[in-house]
């Protein structure tokens, strides 16, 4: 149980102590400002600490106006102490002040608001001096220098501004600020920074070098302000404490070595330079080219035919603003068609000197046969080294043009006018008038609108013709393939023909048999039956089934029975004629019924 | 079969009877009008052409010649009106197009013909043929189609031909429909008076919105009593007296 209570108390204290640590418990609040040094140079950085005792719950301090310093926050730290059950809390706000000017500078009171009250720090007086000139650069851990390639330069001449950092100890977190005034100079980088080792006054330094090319834009005396670099110098010191037995035990440089970072701001001296205007007497065609240039020209083929193509290559190289060089097309338009190509430019940096090469290509197509000499290309420029104007020229190039072996007419288009249609001699319009009247009489045949009868007949008659044709075709097809239809259609015709062919036979029995056969076959055709095999009673039934009038059906049956009777009884000549007529009438009656 | 042939003969004779026939008097009048024009008696020539038209003769070249006579007389508005009427009959005539363009250039307002609508762009050929040509074309296609349908009954392999002809026939019918719609929807009017004030309403004391001059082309969108509603574009429209406009 005791163990349990102790455990609970320990846990409680573990949670409560941090929770209560931020409370002031009525402790008095005090605010103090401290600096790590009161005297420093422009290369040093001042550490300003605002310590707030008695609370940790305050907003950040309000710093005074510090126009002579560049202020950067360097973090906060807090502490809580228990001494004889007395608890004290504090928070420290750290700032890094980089001096910008020399002299005695007073850092005014900083203010802190806590528990509704405002607390102020005491003012601090600081003395900022120039870096000690008595200390030789060689004796220092790090120093910088800036060098300009020349103290005088012509407008447009290339200058090289070089910044060097010398350091004996490790340098980290480098932040370089190079001055550059766009109104006075054009700037061009000269590649990556160089790193090498150099011995100065017998002391070995690591050197970081950065160069850039400056091209002056206007004449006058100009000062290039100081360049600055912020960095942390890492100094390694030996622990000197000999009282500690552990130190003696571990008396080894590895354990006693301590690295200390020192923040520094190193500045170069400002540099002045005189920018000179270009002298009078510039040659004709001078286009502000300053430096030293060479020019050459080459021709692809010197012997060619009319219509062939050859390439004229003009190469300009040298030091200076090669990029700005341009050439117009050579004046050869009477003899050649000229197609200029897009110039190719390349730039290199050698020994901090910008050199470039620009290649101009022109495709030439000769229009006439004969020997020609291409004119020289000339490039006037100002040689800054000798302070004189010079003209670089190409050598004249001769070429021999033969007549075209193929007699084709050239259809060449001048470059830059490729989309322009060939110009035709335009015929001037002198006047405008209407075109004449029509007099051809056949044109005046009246165009009156078609009547609705015409339109209706035009559209309707093909439909009617189609219906008729379709009916005929369908009927023909039916006669061809429908046997019952064919028999029914031809029943009367066949029966009539057979009756006409039937003569009054001497043999009355045969006559009656044939009449019976004709009538049966007629009915068989009409009803699609086997007429010869059908009986008189069946004929009556079938006719009635086929919607013939019962009287007619009965009459037909009686007539057929009569035929049968007569086949076994003799007939007179008159009675056969009468029978024939009776048969014809019966067939006609049945035909009308069908 | 005999009956069918007799019926066909009847149809042909009916059609022949309804076709326009040449009238020697009419042609004599045309020759006379042309002669007057050639002798530079433009007013008499125009009167002769007008009298032919009044008699019911409708011919594109007649309207064209009349337009020429009017333009010689300096009556640009009447000339443009007759050129536009001629377009109904001879839409592909290049001389007509040139003279119409010339006449429009002579006007003060220089208003061009309204652009073709979407339907006219789709059925572009409908504007290149007059109504009679489209009708004859459709009738011919109709005849061929029904013949093909008859043949298809005997030769079923002609189904593709039959379907293709059906499509063409339908297209011809739609073209006629487009033509009818064009002529009914787009009623062009030409200002015949020297100067006409387009009013905001159908009254002489209504506000004058804008002025048009002889030969100006407008679209007639409505009619009320003796007033015509005309439109120049989407924004400018108004009313003009009917007698100041030719349609």
Short mmCIF file of N, CA and C in Angstrom, two decimals, chain A residues 432-451 453-455 457-466 468-474 477, chain B residues 1 4 7-8 11 15 18 20 26-27 30-31 34 37 49 58-59 61-62 64-65 68 71-72 89 93 95 98-99 102 132 136 138-139 142 146 149-150 153-154 173:
data_model
loop_
_atom_site.label_atom_id
_atom_site.label_comp_id
_atom_site.label_asym_id
_atom_site.label_seq_id
_atom_site.Cartn_x
_atom_site.Cartn_y
_atom_site.Cartn_z
N UNK A 432 -16.40 52.05 -115.09
CA UNK A 432 -17.27 50.92 -114.72
C UNK A 432 -18.63 51.14 -115.36
N UNK A 433 -19.24 50.04 -115.79
CA UNK A 433 -20.57 50.15 -116.40
C UNK A 433 -21.27 48.82 -116.24
N UNK A 434 -22.56 48.84 -116.53
CA UNK A 434 -23.33 47.59 -116.45
C UNK A 434 -23.05 46.76 -117.71
N UNK A 435 -23.32 45.47 -117.57
CA UNK A 435 -23.18 44.58 -118.72
C UNK A 435 -24.45 44.68 -119.58
N UNK A 436 -24.36 44.37 -120.87
CA UNK A 436 -25.47 44.68 -121.77
C UNK A 436 -26.70 43.79 -121.55
N UNK A 437 -27.78 44.15 -122.23
CA UNK A 437 -29.03 43.38 -122.11
C UNK A 437 -28.91 42.09 -122.95
N UNK A 438 -29.81 41.16 -122.67
CA UNK A 438 -29.87 39.93 -123.46
C UNK A 438 -30.83 40.14 -124.64
N UNK A 439 -30.40 39.66 -125.80
CA UNK A 439 -31.25 39.81 -126.99
C UNK A 439 -31.61 38.47 -127.63
N UNK A 440 -30.98 37.36 -127.17
CA UNK A 440 -31.29 36.06 -127.76
C UNK A 440 -32.73 35.68 -127.39
N UNK A 441 -33.54 35.46 -128.42
CA UNK A 441 -34.97 35.26 -128.17
C UNK A 441 -35.27 33.96 -127.44
N UNK A 442 -34.44 32.96 -127.64
CA UNK A 442 -34.72 31.68 -126.97
C UNK A 442 -34.64 31.81 -125.45
N UNK A 443 -33.96 32.84 -124.98
CA UNK A 443 -33.87 33.04 -123.53
C UNK A 443 -35.17 33.59 -122.96
N UNK A 444 -35.98 34.15 -123.82
CA UNK A 444 -37.18 34.83 -123.33
C UNK A 444 -38.41 33.93 -123.33
N UNK A 445 -38.16 32.67 -123.59
CA UNK A 445 -39.27 31.73 -123.47
C UNK A 445 -39.78 31.83 -122.04
N UNK A 446 -41.06 32.03 -121.91
CA UNK A 446 -41.58 32.37 -120.58
C UNK A 446 -41.25 31.29 -119.56
N UNK A 447 -40.82 31.75 -118.41
CA UNK A 447 -40.43 30.85 -117.33
C UNK A 447 -41.50 30.74 -116.27
N UNK A 448 -42.72 31.01 -116.65
CA UNK A 448 -43.79 30.99 -115.65
C UNK A 448 -43.78 29.73 -114.80
N UNK A 449 -44.20 29.88 -113.59
CA UNK A 449 -44.18 28.74 -112.67
C UNK A 449 -45.03 27.61 -113.22
N UNK A 450 -44.59 26.43 -112.95
CA UNK A 450 -45.34 25.25 -113.40
C UNK A 450 -46.66 25.18 -112.66
N UNK A 451 -47.68 24.73 -113.38
CA UNK A 451 -49.00 24.62 -112.74
C UNK A 451 -48.99 23.45 -111.78
N UNK A 453 -51.11 21.23 -111.68
CA UNK A 453 -51.47 20.00 -112.42
C UNK A 453 -50.20 19.32 -112.94
N UNK A 454 -49.32 20.17 -113.49
CA UNK A 454 -48.08 19.63 -114.02
C UNK A 454 -47.25 18.98 -112.90
N UNK A 455 -47.16 19.71 -111.78
CA UNK A 455 -46.35 19.18 -110.67
C UNK A 455 -46.98 17.91 -110.12
N UNK A 457 -49.07 15.86 -111.68
CA UNK A 457 -48.96 14.76 -112.64
C UNK A 457 -47.53 14.25 -112.70
N UNK A 458 -46.57 15.19 -112.60
CA UNK A 458 -45.16 14.80 -112.65
C UNK A 458 -44.80 13.87 -111.53
N UNK A 459 -45.30 14.21 -110.33
CA UNK A 459 -44.96 13.37 -109.19
C UNK A 459 -45.88 12.15 -109.06
N UNK A 460 -47.16 12.31 -109.51
CA UNK A 460 -48.14 11.24 -109.30
C UNK A 460 -48.09 10.16 -110.36
N UNK A 461 -47.86 10.55 -111.63
CA UNK A 461 -47.93 9.55 -112.69
C UNK A 461 -46.94 8.40 -112.52
N UNK A 462 -45.71 8.65 -112.11
CA UNK A 462 -44.82 7.49 -111.91
C UNK A 462 -45.36 6.54 -110.84
N UNK A 463 -46.05 7.13 -109.84
CA UNK A 463 -46.60 6.28 -108.79
C UNK A 463 -47.70 5.39 -109.37
N UNK A 464 -48.56 6.01 -110.19
CA UNK A 464 -49.66 5.24 -110.79
C UNK A 464 -49.11 4.16 -111.73
N UNK A 465 -48.14 4.58 -112.52
CA UNK A 465 -47.51 3.61 -113.43
C UNK A 465 -46.88 2.46 -112.66
N UNK A 466 -46.30 2.82 -111.51
CA UNK A 466 -45.69 1.77 -110.70
C UNK A 466 -46.75 0.81 -110.18
N UNK A 468 -49.63 0.11 -111.47
CA UNK A 468 -50.09 -0.74 -112.58
C UNK A 468 -49.06 -1.82 -112.89
N UNK A 469 -47.82 -1.36 -112.99
CA UNK A 469 -46.75 -2.32 -113.31
C UNK A 469 -46.65 -3.39 -112.24
N UNK A 470 -46.75 -2.94 -111.00
CA UNK A 470 -46.63 -3.90 -109.90
C UNK A 470 -47.76 -4.91 -109.96
N UNK A 471 -48.95 -4.42 -110.31
CA UNK A 471 -50.10 -5.33 -110.41
C UNK A 471 -49.87 -6.37 -111.51
N UNK A 472 -49.39 -5.86 -112.64
CA UNK A 472 -49.15 -6.77 -113.77
C UNK A 472 -48.08 -7.80 -113.42
N UNK A 473 -47.04 -7.31 -112.82
CA UNK A 473 -45.93 -8.22 -112.48
C UNK A 473 -46.40 -9.28 -111.49
N UNK A 474 -47.18 -8.81 -110.54
CA UNK A 474 -47.66 -9.74 -109.52
C UNK A 474 -48.58 -10.79 -110.13
N UNK A 477 -46.61 -13.24 -112.09
CA UNK A 477 -45.94 -14.18 -111.17
C UNK A 477 -46.93 -15.20 -110.62
N UNK B 1 -52.60 -4.09 -120.42
CA UNK B 1 -51.44 -3.34 -120.90
C UNK B 1 -51.87 -2.18 -121.79
N UNK B 4 -52.95 0.64 -119.69
CA UNK B 4 -51.82 1.35 -119.08
C UNK B 4 -51.18 2.30 -120.07
N UNK B 7 -53.28 5.30 -120.58
CA UNK B 7 -53.18 6.21 -119.45
C UNK B 7 -51.90 7.05 -119.52
N UNK B 8 -50.79 6.38 -119.85
CA UNK B 8 -49.50 7.05 -119.95
C UNK B 8 -49.55 8.14 -121.02
N UNK B 11 -51.27 11.13 -119.75
CA UNK B 11 -50.43 11.94 -118.85
C UNK B 11 -49.48 12.81 -119.66
N UNK B 15 -49.27 16.85 -119.70
CA UNK B 15 -48.08 17.63 -119.35
C UNK B 15 -47.69 18.56 -120.48
N UNK B 18 -49.69 21.60 -120.53
CA UNK B 18 -49.47 22.57 -119.46
C UNK B 18 -48.13 23.27 -119.58
N UNK B 20 -45.24 25.81 -120.86
CA UNK B 20 -45.36 27.13 -121.47
C UNK B 20 -45.05 27.08 -122.95
N UNK B 26 -45.56 37.82 -128.08
CA UNK B 26 -44.70 38.10 -126.93
C UNK B 26 -43.27 38.33 -127.38
N UNK B 27 -42.80 37.46 -128.27
CA UNK B 27 -41.43 37.60 -128.74
C UNK B 27 -41.27 38.88 -129.58
N UNK B 30 -40.80 41.60 -127.20
CA UNK B 30 -39.44 41.58 -126.63
C UNK B 30 -38.45 42.22 -127.60
N UNK B 31 -38.57 41.85 -128.87
CA UNK B 31 -37.68 42.41 -129.89
C UNK B 31 -37.84 43.92 -129.96
N UNK B 34 -36.22 45.46 -126.86
CA UNK B 34 -34.76 45.43 -127.00
C UNK B 34 -34.29 46.49 -127.99
N UNK B 37 -34.25 49.84 -126.48
CA UNK B 37 -33.08 49.95 -125.59
C UNK B 37 -31.83 50.25 -126.41
N UNK B 49 -40.96 46.61 -121.50
CA UNK B 49 -40.69 45.44 -120.66
C UNK B 49 -41.74 45.31 -119.56
N UNK B 58 -43.31 35.93 -117.11
CA UNK B 58 -42.31 35.92 -116.05
C UNK B 58 -41.06 35.26 -116.60
N UNK B 59 -40.05 36.10 -116.75
CA UNK B 59 -38.81 35.59 -117.34
C UNK B 59 -37.65 36.37 -116.73
N UNK B 61 -34.65 36.98 -117.78
CA UNK B 61 -33.93 37.89 -118.68
C UNK B 61 -34.75 39.15 -118.96
N UNK B 62 -36.06 39.00 -118.89
CA UNK B 62 -36.94 40.17 -119.05
C UNK B 62 -36.71 41.15 -117.90
N UNK B 64 -34.04 41.26 -116.06
CA UNK B 64 -32.66 41.74 -116.18
C UNK B 64 -32.59 42.94 -117.13
N UNK B 65 -33.21 42.78 -118.32
CA UNK B 65 -33.20 43.87 -119.29
C UNK B 65 -33.92 45.10 -118.76
N UNK B 68 -31.63 46.88 -116.49
CA UNK B 68 -30.66 47.66 -117.26
C UNK B 68 -31.28 48.97 -117.76
N UNK B 71 -31.51 51.36 -114.91
CA UNK B 71 -30.23 51.93 -114.45
C UNK B 71 -29.73 52.97 -115.46
N UNK B 72 -30.07 52.76 -116.72
CA UNK B 72 -29.72 53.79 -117.72
C UNK B 72 -30.54 55.06 -117.49
N UNK B 89 -35.24 33.81 -111.13
CA UNK B 89 -35.34 32.94 -112.30
C UNK B 89 -33.99 32.51 -112.86
N UNK B 93 -26.72 33.55 -113.23
CA UNK B 93 -26.28 34.42 -114.31
C UNK B 93 -25.22 35.41 -113.80
N UNK B 95 -23.74 37.93 -115.44
CA UNK B 95 -24.01 39.32 -115.81
C UNK B 95 -24.95 39.98 -114.82
N UNK B 98 -23.10 40.83 -111.67
CA UNK B 98 -22.22 41.99 -111.88
C UNK B 98 -23.02 43.28 -111.90
N UNK B 99 -24.13 43.26 -112.61
CA UNK B 99 -24.94 44.48 -112.72
C UNK B 99 -25.59 44.84 -111.38
N UNK B 102 -22.96 46.39 -109.34
CA UNK B 102 -22.71 47.75 -109.85
C UNK B 102 -23.80 48.70 -109.36
N UNK B 132 -38.26 26.26 -110.65
CA UNK B 132 -38.66 25.35 -111.72
C UNK B 132 -37.62 24.27 -111.96
N UNK B 136 -38.23 20.31 -111.74
CA UNK B 136 -37.97 19.37 -112.85
C UNK B 136 -36.99 18.29 -112.41
N UNK B 138 -36.53 17.23 -109.35
CA UNK B 138 -37.20 16.31 -108.42
C UNK B 138 -38.15 15.38 -109.17
N UNK B 139 -38.85 15.90 -110.18
CA UNK B 139 -39.78 15.06 -110.95
C UNK B 139 -39.01 13.97 -111.70
N UNK B 142 -37.88 11.51 -109.28
CA UNK B 142 -39.05 10.75 -108.83
C UNK B 142 -39.39 9.65 -109.84
N UNK B 146 -39.19 5.53 -109.19
CA UNK B 146 -40.31 4.57 -109.30
C UNK B 146 -40.00 3.50 -110.34
N UNK B 149 -37.89 1.16 -108.61
CA UNK B 149 -38.69 0.34 -107.69
C UNK B 149 -39.38 -0.79 -108.45
N UNK B 150 -39.84 -0.48 -109.65
CA UNK B 150 -40.49 -1.51 -110.49
C UNK B 150 -39.48 -2.57 -110.89
N UNK B 153 -38.62 -5.05 -108.25
CA UNK B 153 -39.57 -6.16 -108.06
C UNK B 153 -39.17 -7.37 -108.90
N UNK B 154 -38.56 -7.07 -110.05
CA UNK B 154 -38.11 -8.18 -110.92
C UNK B 154 -36.69 -8.61 -110.59
N UNK B 173 -36.48 16.81 -102.40
CA UNK B 173 -37.69 17.36 -101.76
C UNK B 173 -37.32 18.40 -100.70
#
